[in-house]
C-alpha positions as YAML, in Angstrom:
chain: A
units: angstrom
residues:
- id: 1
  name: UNK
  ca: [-30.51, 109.71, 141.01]
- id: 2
  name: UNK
  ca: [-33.71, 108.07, 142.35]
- id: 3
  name: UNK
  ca: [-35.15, 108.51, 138.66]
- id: 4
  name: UNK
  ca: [-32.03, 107.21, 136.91]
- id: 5
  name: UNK
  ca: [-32.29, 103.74, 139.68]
- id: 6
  name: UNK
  ca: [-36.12, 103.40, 139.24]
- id: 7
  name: UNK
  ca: [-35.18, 103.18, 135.31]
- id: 8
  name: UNK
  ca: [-32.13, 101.11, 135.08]
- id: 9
  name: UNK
  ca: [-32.31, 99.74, 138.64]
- id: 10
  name: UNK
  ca: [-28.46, 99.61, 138.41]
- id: 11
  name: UNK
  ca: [-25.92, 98.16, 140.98]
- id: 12
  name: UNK
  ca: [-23.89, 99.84, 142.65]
- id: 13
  name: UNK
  ca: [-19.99, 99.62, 142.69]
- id: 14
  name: UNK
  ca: [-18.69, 101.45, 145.63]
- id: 15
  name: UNK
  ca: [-14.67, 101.33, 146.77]
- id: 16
  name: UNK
  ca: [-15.42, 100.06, 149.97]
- id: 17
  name: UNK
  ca: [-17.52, 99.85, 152.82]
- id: 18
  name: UNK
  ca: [-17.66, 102.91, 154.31]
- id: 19
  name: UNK
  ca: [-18.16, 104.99, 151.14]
- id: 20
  name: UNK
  ca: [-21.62, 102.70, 150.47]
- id: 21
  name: UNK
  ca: [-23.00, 103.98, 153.57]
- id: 22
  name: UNK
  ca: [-22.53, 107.70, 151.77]
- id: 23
  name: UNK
  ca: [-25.56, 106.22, 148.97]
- id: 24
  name: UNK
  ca: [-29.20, 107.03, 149.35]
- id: 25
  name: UNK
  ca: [-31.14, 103.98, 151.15]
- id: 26
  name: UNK
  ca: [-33.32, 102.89, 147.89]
- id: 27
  name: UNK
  ca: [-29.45, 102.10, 146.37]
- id: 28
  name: UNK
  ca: [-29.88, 98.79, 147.65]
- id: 29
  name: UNK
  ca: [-27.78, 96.54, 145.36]
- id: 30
  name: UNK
  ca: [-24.32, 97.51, 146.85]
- id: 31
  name: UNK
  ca: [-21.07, 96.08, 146.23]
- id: 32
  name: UNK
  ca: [-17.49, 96.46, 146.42]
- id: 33
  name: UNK
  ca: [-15.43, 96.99, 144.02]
- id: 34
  name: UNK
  ca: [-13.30, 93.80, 144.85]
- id: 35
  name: UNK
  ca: [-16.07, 91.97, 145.88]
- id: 36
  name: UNK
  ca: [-17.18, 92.28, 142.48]
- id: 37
  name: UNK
  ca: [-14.87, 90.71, 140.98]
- id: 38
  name: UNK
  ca: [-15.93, 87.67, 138.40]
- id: 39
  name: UNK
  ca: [-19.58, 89.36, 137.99]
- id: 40
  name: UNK
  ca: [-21.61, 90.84, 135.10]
- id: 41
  name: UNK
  ca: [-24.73, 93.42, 135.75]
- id: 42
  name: UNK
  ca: [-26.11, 95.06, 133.03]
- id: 43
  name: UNK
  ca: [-25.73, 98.58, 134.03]
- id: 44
  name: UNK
  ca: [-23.35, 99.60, 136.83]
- id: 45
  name: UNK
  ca: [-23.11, 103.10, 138.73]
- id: 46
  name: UNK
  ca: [-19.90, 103.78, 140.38]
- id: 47
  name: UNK
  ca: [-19.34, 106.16, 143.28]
- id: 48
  name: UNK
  ca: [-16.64, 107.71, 142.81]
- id: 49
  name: UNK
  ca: [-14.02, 108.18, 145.40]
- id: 50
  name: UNK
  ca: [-11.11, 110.63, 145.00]
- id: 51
  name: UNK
  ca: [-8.46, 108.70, 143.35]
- id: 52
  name: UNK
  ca: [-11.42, 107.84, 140.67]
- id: 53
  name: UNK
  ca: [-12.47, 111.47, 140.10]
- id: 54
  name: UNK
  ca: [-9.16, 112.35, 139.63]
- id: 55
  name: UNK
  ca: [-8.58, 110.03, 137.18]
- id: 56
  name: UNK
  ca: [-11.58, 111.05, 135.27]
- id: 57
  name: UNK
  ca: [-9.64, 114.21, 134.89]
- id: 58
  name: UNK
  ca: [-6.27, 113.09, 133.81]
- id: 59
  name: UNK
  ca: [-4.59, 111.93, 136.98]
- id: 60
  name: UNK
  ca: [-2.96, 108.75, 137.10]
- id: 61
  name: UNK
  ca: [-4.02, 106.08, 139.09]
- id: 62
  name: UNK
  ca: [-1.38, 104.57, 141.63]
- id: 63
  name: UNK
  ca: [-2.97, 101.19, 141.80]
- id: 64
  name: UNK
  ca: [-5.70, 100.77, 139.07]
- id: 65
  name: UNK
  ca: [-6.88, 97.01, 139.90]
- id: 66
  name: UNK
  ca: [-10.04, 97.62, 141.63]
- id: 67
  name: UNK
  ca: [-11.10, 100.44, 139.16]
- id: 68
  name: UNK
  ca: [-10.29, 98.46, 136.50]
- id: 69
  name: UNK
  ca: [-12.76, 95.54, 137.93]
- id: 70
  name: UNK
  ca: [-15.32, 97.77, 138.28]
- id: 71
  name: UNK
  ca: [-15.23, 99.07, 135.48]
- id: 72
  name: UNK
  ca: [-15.66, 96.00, 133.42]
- id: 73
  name: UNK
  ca: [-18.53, 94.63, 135.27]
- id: 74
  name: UNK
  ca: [-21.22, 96.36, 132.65]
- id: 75
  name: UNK
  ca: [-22.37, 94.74, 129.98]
- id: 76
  name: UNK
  ca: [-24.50, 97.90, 128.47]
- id: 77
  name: UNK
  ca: [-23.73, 101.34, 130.67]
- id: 78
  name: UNK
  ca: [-21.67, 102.49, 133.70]
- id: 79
  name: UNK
  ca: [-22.34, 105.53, 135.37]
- id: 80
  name: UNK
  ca: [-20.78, 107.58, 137.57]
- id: 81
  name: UNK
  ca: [-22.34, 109.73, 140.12]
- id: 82
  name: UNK
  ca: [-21.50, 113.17, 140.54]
- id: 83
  name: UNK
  ca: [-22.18, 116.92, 141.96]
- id: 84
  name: UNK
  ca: [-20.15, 118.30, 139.46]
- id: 85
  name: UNK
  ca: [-21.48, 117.08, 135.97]
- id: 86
  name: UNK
  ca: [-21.24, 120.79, 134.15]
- id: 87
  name: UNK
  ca: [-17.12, 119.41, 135.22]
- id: 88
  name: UNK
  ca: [-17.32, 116.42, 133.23]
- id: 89
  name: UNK
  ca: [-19.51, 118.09, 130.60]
- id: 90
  name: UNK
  ca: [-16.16, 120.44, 130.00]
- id: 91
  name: UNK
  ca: [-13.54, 117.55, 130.49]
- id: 92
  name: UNK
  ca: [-15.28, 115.00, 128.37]
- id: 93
  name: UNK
  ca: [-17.33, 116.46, 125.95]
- id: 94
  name: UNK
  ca: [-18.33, 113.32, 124.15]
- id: 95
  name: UNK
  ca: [-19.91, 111.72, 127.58]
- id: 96
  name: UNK
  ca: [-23.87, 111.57, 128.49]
- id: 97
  name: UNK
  ca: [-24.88, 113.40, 131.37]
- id: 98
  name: UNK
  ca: [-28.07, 112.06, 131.82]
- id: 99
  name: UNK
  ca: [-30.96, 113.88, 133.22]
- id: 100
  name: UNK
  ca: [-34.32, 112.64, 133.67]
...
């Protein structure tokens, strides 16, 4: 993850307070995802909480709003983080997994 920030130097989109705390210290551009709201970063890495990784395996979403804000704050990439990519390598075959 440090390689990936140090590359794209990213913000990060986090559902709320508490779950930014869980990122690693040199994460330093941190925001909410409602407190995003009305901006535009380049490339965006979302922490995903457990509604959201549902969802990124077929589960609906029982209010979509702030998901749906972050996930239209990228203009060129979003990422999510994850401990499980071999997961999403099987679910969504078409996605990069990116290693450095």
């Amino acid at each position: 993850m440090q390689a990936y920030e140090e590359k794209y130097r990213p913000t990060y989109l986090t559902y709320d307070s508490k779950q930014a705390n869980k990122l690693p210290s040199y994460c330093t551009r941190k925001i909410n995802f409602g407190d995003s709201k009305g901006i535009t970063r380049n490339d965006i890495v979302i922490l995903p909480n457990t509604p959201l990784e549902k969802f990124v395996f077929e589960k609906p979403l029982k209010s979509p709003t702030k998901y749906y804000i972050a996930c239209t704050r990228a203009r060129y990439s979003i990422a999510l983080i994850t401990n499980t990519p071999d997961n999403y390598k099987k679910f969504h075959a078409d996605w990069n997994v990116w290693e450095p």
